[in-house]
C-alpha cells in the first residue's frame, strides 16, 4: 500500500528583519501610498537600503494651478538609528509578511495613509514632486555631494525646491514613527 499524504504547504507568516530593512520598508510603503513615482521609490531604495545617503525625503503636492497645497516629509536621524541598531532589542524586528510593515511599526500607520488619501482628494492634487536632502550638503563637500547625486540618479533642485518650514500651511503635524524613533514624519496642508 502506498502512503499518500496530502500536499502540505507551509507559509512563514512572521520573519525577522534587520532594523535597516524595516526603516526602508516603512518609508518605501508609505511613500508609495502617498503617491511617489516608481523612479522616486527606486531612489529611496538606493539612498536608504543600499547606501545610507538620504537624510530627508520631501513629497510636495501641487494643485492644477501649480501651487504647493500640501507636503509630507520623512526625516531620518542616522545617529539615532546607529544607536538603535547596535542595541540587541532594537537591531531586529519580527514582522508579519501578510501585513503592511508601517501598520506593524506604528499603531497610527493606517490612519496616516487614510488621512493623506483624503488630503490629496480634498486639495485636488494633480502632481507630486519629490526632493531629497542628503547626509552631506553641497557646501560641506561638493565632490562627495555630486557622487551621491550620481549614484542616486538625482539632479540638484532650485532654491524653491529646498526644504523650509513654511507658515503658509494651515494644518501641520509631526510624529516620531512608532518603534522607529529615528524616523520622523511630518504632514502639512492647506
PDB file of C-alpha atoms in Angstrom:
ATOM      1  CA  UNK A   1       0.000   0.000   0.000  1.00  0.00           C
ATOM      2  CA  UNK A   2       1.284   3.416  -0.920  1.00  0.00           C
ATOM      3  CA  UNK A   3       1.167   6.018   1.822  1.00  0.00           C
ATOM      4  CA  UNK A   4      -0.332   9.114   0.239  1.00  0.00           C
ATOM      5  CA  UNK A   5      -0.024  12.351   2.163  1.00  0.00           C
ATOM      6  CA  UNK A   6      -1.880  15.481   1.177  1.00  0.00           C
ATOM      7  CA  UNK A   7       0.240  18.342  -0.084  1.00  0.00           C
ATOM      8  CA  UNK A   8       1.194  20.362   2.917  1.00  0.00           C
ATOM      9  CA  UNK A   9       2.002  23.979   2.240  1.00  0.00           C
ATOM     10  CA  UNK A  10       3.796  25.778   4.977  1.00  0.00           C
ATOM     11  CA  UNK A  11       3.818  29.526   4.935  1.00  0.00           C
ATOM     12  CA  UNK A  12       6.069  31.513   7.140  1.00  0.00           C
ATOM     13  CA  UNK A  13       3.923  34.369   8.398  1.00  0.00           C
ATOM     14  CA  UNK A  14       6.470  36.007  10.665  1.00  0.00           C
ATOM     15  CA  UNK A  15      10.002  36.890   9.648  1.00  0.00           C
ATOM     16  CA  UNK A  16      12.838  38.648  11.408  1.00  0.00           C
ATOM     17  CA  UNK A  17      14.256  41.642   9.555  1.00  0.00           C
ATOM     18  CA  UNK A  18      17.195  43.878  10.425  1.00  0.00           C
ATOM     19  CA  UNK A  19      16.319  47.406  11.508  1.00  0.00           C
ATOM     20  CA  UNK A  20      17.629  48.963   8.262  1.00  0.00           C
ATOM     21  CA  UNK A  21      15.275  46.787   6.197  1.00  0.00           C
ATOM     22  CA  UNK A  22      12.343  47.816   8.386  1.00  0.00           C
ATOM     23  CA  UNK A  23      13.225  51.525   8.142  1.00  0.00           C
ATOM     24  CA  UNK A  24      13.460  51.213   4.375  1.00  0.00           C
ATOM     25  CA  UNK A  25      10.250  49.153   4.079  1.00  0.00           C
ATOM     26  CA  UNK A  26       8.221  51.616   6.164  1.00  0.00           C
ATOM     27  CA  UNK A  27       9.402  54.624   4.149  1.00  0.00           C
ATOM     28  CA  UNK A  28       9.015  52.804   0.833  1.00  0.00           C
ATOM     29  CA  UNK A  29       5.486  51.554   1.619  1.00  0.00           C
ATOM     30  CA  UNK A  30       4.319  54.941   2.867  1.00  0.00           C
ATOM     31  CA  UNK A  31       5.943  56.872   0.003  1.00  0.00           C
ATOM     32  CA  UNK A  32       4.226  54.518  -2.430  1.00  0.00           C
ATOM     33  CA  UNK A  33       0.847  55.037  -0.687  1.00  0.00           C
ATOM     34  CA  UNK A  34       1.478  58.805  -0.704  1.00  0.00           C
ATOM     35  CA  UNK A  35       1.954  58.839  -4.498  1.00  0.00           C
ATOM     36  CA  UNK A  36       5.723  58.715  -5.072  1.00  0.00           C
ATOM     37  CA  UNK A  37       6.657  57.600  -8.586  1.00  0.00           C
ATOM     38  CA  UNK A  38       8.449  54.328  -9.319  1.00  0.00           C
ATOM     39  CA  UNK A  39      11.617  56.330 -10.044  1.00  0.00           C
ATOM     40  CA  UNK A  40      11.382  58.003  -6.642  1.00  0.00           C
ATOM     41  CA  UNK A  41      10.833  54.627  -4.978  1.00  0.00           C
ATOM     42  CA  UNK A  42      13.977  53.316  -6.670  1.00  0.00           C
ATOM     43  CA  UNK A  43      15.923  56.347  -5.402  1.00  0.00           C
ATOM     44  CA  UNK A  44      14.593  55.654  -1.894  1.00  0.00           C
ATOM     45  CA  UNK A  45      15.798  52.063  -2.143  1.00  0.00           C
ATOM     46  CA  UNK A  46      19.257  53.122  -3.276  1.00  0.00           C
ATOM     47  CA  UNK A  47      19.525  56.027  -0.830  1.00  0.00           C
ATOM     48  CA  UNK A  48      18.345  54.196   2.293  1.00  0.00           C
ATOM     49  CA  UNK A  49      18.755  50.445   1.861  1.00  0.00           C
ATOM     50  CA  UNK A  50      21.805  50.203  -0.398  1.00  0.00           C
ATOM     51  CA  UNK A  51      23.682  53.248   0.924  1.00  0.00           C
ATOM     52  CA  UNK A  52      22.524  55.442   3.767  1.00  0.00           C
ATOM     53  CA  UNK A  53      22.763  58.728   1.838  1.00  0.00           C
ATOM     54  CA  UNK A  54      19.253  60.152   2.191  1.00  0.00           C
ATOM     55  CA  UNK A  55      18.543  62.167   5.310  1.00  0.00           C
ATOM     56  CA  UNK A  56      15.175  63.623   4.315  1.00  0.00           C
ATOM     57  CA  UNK A  57      12.555  62.862   1.662  1.00  0.00           C
ATOM     58  CA  UNK A  58      10.006  65.540   0.827  1.00  0.00           C
ATOM     59  CA  UNK A  59       6.863  64.955  -1.220  1.00  0.00           C
ATOM     60  CA  UNK A  60       5.167  68.140  -2.389  1.00  0.00           C
ATOM     61  CA  UNK A  61       1.602  68.128  -3.614  1.00  0.00           C
ATOM     62  CA  UNK A  62       0.505  70.539  -6.349  1.00  0.00           C
ATOM     63  CA  UNK A  63      -2.957  71.574  -7.491  1.00  0.00           C
ATOM     64  CA  UNK A  64      -3.884  72.398 -11.103  1.00  0.00           C
ATOM     65  CA  UNK A  65      -2.600  75.971 -10.608  1.00  0.00           C
ATOM     66  CA  UNK A  66       0.872  74.530  -9.796  1.00  0.00           C
ATOM     67  CA  UNK A  67       0.553  75.774  -6.208  1.00  0.00           C
ATOM     68  CA  UNK A  68       2.000  73.681  -3.399  1.00  0.00           C
ATOM     69  CA  UNK A  69      -1.046  72.707  -1.346  1.00  0.00           C
ATOM     70  CA  UNK A  70       0.496  70.003   0.828  1.00  0.00           C
ATOM     71  CA  UNK A  71       3.745  68.443   1.858  1.00  0.00           C
ATOM     72  CA  UNK A  72       4.904  65.253   3.548  1.00  0.00           C
ATOM     73  CA  UNK A  73       8.400  64.586   4.761  1.00  0.00           C
ATOM     74  CA  UNK A  74      10.345  61.659   6.157  1.00  0.00           C
ATOM     75  CA  UNK A  75      13.296  62.751   8.306  1.00  0.00           C
ATOM     76  CA  UNK A  76      15.871  60.114   9.285  1.00  0.00           C
ATOM     77  CA  UNK A  77      18.187  60.626  12.250  1.00  0.00           C
ATOM     78  CA  UNK A  78      21.053  58.316  11.258  1.00  0.00           C
ATOM     79  CA  UNK A  79      22.895  58.849  14.566  1.00  0.00           C
ATOM     80  CA  UNK A  80      19.847  57.624  16.484  1.00  0.00           C
ATOM     81  CA  UNK A  81      19.499  54.751  14.001  1.00  0.00           C
ATOM     82  CA  UNK A  82      23.082  53.626  14.760  1.00  0.00           C
ATOM     83  CA  UNK A  83      22.364  53.580  18.496  1.00  0.00           C
ATOM     84  CA  UNK A  84      19.140  51.600  17.988  1.00  0.00           C
ATOM     85  CA  UNK A  85      20.722  49.148  15.534  1.00  0.00           C
ATOM     86  CA  UNK A  86      23.569  48.442  17.983  1.00  0.00           C
ATOM     87  CA  UNK A  87      21.113  47.547  20.765  1.00  0.00           C
ATOM     88  CA  UNK A  88      20.129  43.856  20.834  1.00  0.00           C
ATOM     89  CA  UNK A  89      16.492  44.814  21.459  1.00  0.00           C
ATOM     90  CA  UNK A  90      16.382  47.301  18.573  1.00  0.00           C
ATOM     91  CA  UNK A  91      18.568  45.618  15.956  1.00  0.00           C
ATOM     92  CA  UNK A  92      15.826  43.397  14.525  1.00  0.00           C
ATOM     93  CA  UNK A  93      12.050  43.290  14.228  1.00  0.00           C
ATOM     94  CA  UNK A  94       9.630  40.413  13.817  1.00  0.00           C
ATOM     95  CA  UNK A  95       7.042  41.269  11.217  1.00  0.00           C
ATOM     96  CA  UNK A  96       4.100  39.502   9.645  1.00  0.00           C
ATOM     97  CA  UNK A  97       4.647  39.204   5.892  1.00  0.00           C
ATOM     98  CA  UNK A  98       0.921  39.416   5.232  1.00  0.00           C
ATOM     99  CA  UNK A  99       0.501  42.894   6.749  1.00  0.00           C
ATOM    100  CA  UNK A 100       1.961  46.241   5.796  1.00  0.00           C
ATOM    101  CA  UNK A 101       5.163  46.944   7.664  1.00  0.00           C
ATOM    102  CA  UNK A 102       4.138  50.501   8.583  1.00  0.00           C
ATOM    103  CA  UNK A 103       0.971  49.259  10.313  1.00  0.00           C
ATOM    104  CA  UNK A 104       3.025  46.899  12.478  1.00  0.00           C
ATOM    105  CA  UNK A 105       5.606  49.519  13.476  1.00  0.00           C
ATOM    106  CA  UNK A 106       3.138  52.254  14.423  1.00  0.00           C
ATOM    107  CA  UNK A 107      -0.473  51.931  15.539  1.00  0.00           C
ATOM    108  CA  UNK A 108      -1.298  55.115  13.648  1.00  0.00           C
ATOM    109  CA  UNK A 109       0.169  53.924  10.319  1.00  0.00           C
ATOM    110  CA  UNK A 110      -3.151  53.034   8.691  1.00  0.00           C
ATOM    111  CA  UNK A 111      -4.733  56.281   9.907  1.00  0.00           C
ATOM    112  CA  UNK A 112      -1.929  58.333   8.336  1.00  0.00           C
ATOM    113  CA  UNK A 113      -2.499  56.608   4.989  1.00  0.00           C
ATOM    114  CA  UNK A 114      -6.237  57.348   5.183  1.00  0.00           C
ATOM    115  CA  UNK A 115      -5.542  60.965   6.170  1.00  0.00           C
ATOM    116  CA  UNK A 116      -3.181  61.511   3.222  1.00  0.00           C
ATOM    117  CA  UNK A 117      -5.620  59.882   0.781  1.00  0.00           C
ATOM    118  CA  UNK A 118      -8.352  62.246   1.958  1.00  0.00           C
ATOM    119  CA  UNK A 119      -5.950  65.213   1.901  1.00  0.00           C
ATOM    120  CA  UNK A 120      -4.990  64.517  -1.712  1.00  0.00           C
ATOM    121  CA  UNK A 121      -8.656  64.374  -2.738  1.00  0.00           C
ATOM    122  CA  UNK A 122      -9.697  67.422  -0.706  1.00  0.00           C
ATOM    123  CA  UNK A 123      -6.848  69.528  -2.101  1.00  0.00           C
ATOM    124  CA  UNK A 124      -7.385  68.345  -5.704  1.00  0.00           C
ATOM    125  CA  UNK A 125      -3.763  67.231  -6.068  1.00  0.00           C
ATOM    126  CA  UNK A 126      -2.734  66.755  -9.700  1.00  0.00           C
ATOM    127  CA  UNK A 127       1.048  66.421  -9.394  1.00  0.00           C
ATOM    128  CA  UNK A 128       3.628  65.296  -6.852  1.00  0.00           C
ATOM    129  CA  UNK A 129       7.259  66.396  -6.691  1.00  0.00           C
ATOM    130  CA  UNK A 130       9.897  64.590  -4.640  1.00  0.00           C
ATOM    131  CA  UNK A 131      13.067  66.114  -3.178  1.00  0.00           C
ATOM    132  CA  UNK A 132      15.871  64.636  -1.128  1.00  0.00           C
ATOM    133  CA  UNK A 133      18.280  66.048   1.419  1.00  0.00           C
ATOM    134  CA  UNK A 134      21.464  64.046   1.755  1.00  0.00           C
ATOM    135  CA  UNK A 135      23.705  63.293   4.714  1.00  0.00           C
ATOM    136  CA  UNK A 136      26.258  65.633   3.108  1.00  0.00           C
ATOM    137  CA  UNK A 137      25.363  69.078   1.835  1.00  0.00           C
ATOM    138  CA  UNK A 138      26.879  70.616  -1.261  1.00  0.00           C
ATOM    139  CA  UNK A 139      28.511  73.240   0.961  1.00  0.00           C
ATOM    140  CA  UNK A 140      30.170  70.605   3.181  1.00  0.00           C
ATOM    141  CA  UNK A 141      31.766  68.513   0.421  1.00  0.00           C
ATOM    142  CA  UNK A 142      30.829  69.344  -3.157  1.00  0.00           C
ATOM    143  CA  UNK A 143      32.676  66.360  -4.636  1.00  0.00           C
ATOM    144  CA  UNK A 144      31.002  63.820  -2.359  1.00  0.00           C
ATOM    145  CA  UNK A 145      27.634  65.551  -2.823  1.00  0.00           C
ATOM    146  CA  UNK A 146      27.964  65.128  -6.611  1.00  0.00           C
ATOM    147  CA  UNK A 147      28.980  61.475  -6.165  1.00  0.00           C
ATOM    148  CA  UNK A 148      25.830  60.854  -4.110  1.00  0.00           C
ATOM    149  CA  UNK A 149      23.681  62.545  -6.760  1.00  0.00           C
ATOM    150  CA  UNK A 150      25.300  60.444  -9.463  1.00  0.00           C
ATOM    151  CA  UNK A 151      24.761  57.207  -7.509  1.00  0.00           C
ATOM    152  CA  UNK A 152      21.108  58.054  -6.833  1.00  0.00           C
ATOM    153  CA  UNK A 153      20.441  59.487 -10.279  1.00  0.00           C
ATOM    154  CA  UNK A 154      19.156  62.788  -8.911  1.00  0.00           C
ATOM    155  CA  UNK A 155      19.713  66.341 -10.058  1.00  0.00           C
ATOM    156  CA  UNK A 156      20.176  69.442  -7.966  1.00  0.00           C
ATOM    157  CA  UNK A 157      16.945  71.294  -7.263  1.00  0.00           C
ATOM    158  CA  UNK A 158      16.394  75.012  -7.317  1.00  0.00           C
ATOM    159  CA  UNK A 159      16.197  77.120  -4.171  1.00  0.00           C
ATOM    160  CA  UNK A 160      12.389  76.989  -4.446  1.00  0.00           C
ATOM    161  CA  UNK A 161      12.657  73.224  -4.087  1.00  0.00           C
ATOM    162  CA  UNK A 162      14.757  73.328  -0.936  1.00  0.00           C
ATOM    163  CA  UNK A 163      13.015  72.432   2.283  1.00  0.00           C
ATOM    164  CA  UNK A 164      11.979  75.231   4.616  1.00  0.00           C
ATOM    165  CA  UNK A 165       9.409  75.104   7.362  1.00  0.00           C
ATOM    166  CA  UNK A 166       6.528  77.019   5.917  1.00  0.00           C
ATOM    167  CA  UNK A 167       3.977  79.031   7.855  1.00  0.00           C
ATOM    168  CA  UNK A 168       1.699  79.123   4.816  1.00  0.00           C
ATOM    169  CA  UNK A 169       0.182  75.733   5.623  1.00  0.00           C
ATOM    170  CA  UNK A 170      -2.848  75.809   7.914  1.00  0.00           C
ATOM    171  CA  UNK A 171      -2.571  72.276   9.281  1.00  0.00           C
ATOM    172  CA  UNK A 172       0.795  70.871  10.351  1.00  0.00           C
ATOM    173  CA  UNK A 173       1.755  67.888  12.414  1.00  0.00           C
ATOM    174  CA  UNK A 174       4.837  65.830  13.005  1.00  0.00           C
ATOM    175  CA  UNK A 175       5.329  62.475  14.695  1.00  0.00           C
ATOM    176  CA  UNK A 176       8.071  60.043  15.569  1.00  0.00           C
ATOM    177  CA  UNK A 177       7.070  56.867  13.790  1.00  0.00           C
ATOM    178  CA  UNK A 178       6.325  54.236  16.411  1.00  0.00           C
ATOM    179  CA  UNK A 179       9.138  51.820  17.200  1.00  0.00           C
ATOM    180  CA  UNK A 180      11.366  53.553  14.639  1.00  0.00           C
ATOM    181  CA  UNK A 181      12.228  56.557  16.770  1.00  0.00           C
ATOM    182  CA  UNK A 182      14.896  57.589  14.260  1.00  0.00           C
ATOM    183  CA  UNK A 183      12.128  58.341  11.743  1.00  0.00           C
ATOM    184  CA  UNK A 184      10.017  61.483  11.951  1.00  0.00           C
ATOM    185  CA  UNK A 185       7.114  62.001   9.581  1.00  0.00           C
ATOM    186  CA  UNK A 186       5.574  65.411   9.026  1.00  0.00           C
ATOM    187  CA  UNK A 187       2.420  66.362   7.151  1.00  0.00           C
ATOM    188  CA  UNK A 188       1.496  69.910   6.151  1.00  0.00           C
ATOM    189  CA  UNK A 189      -1.547  71.002   4.233  1.00  0.00           C
ATOM    190  CA  UNK A 190      -3.732  73.960   3.438  1.00  0.00           C
TER     191      UNK A 190
END
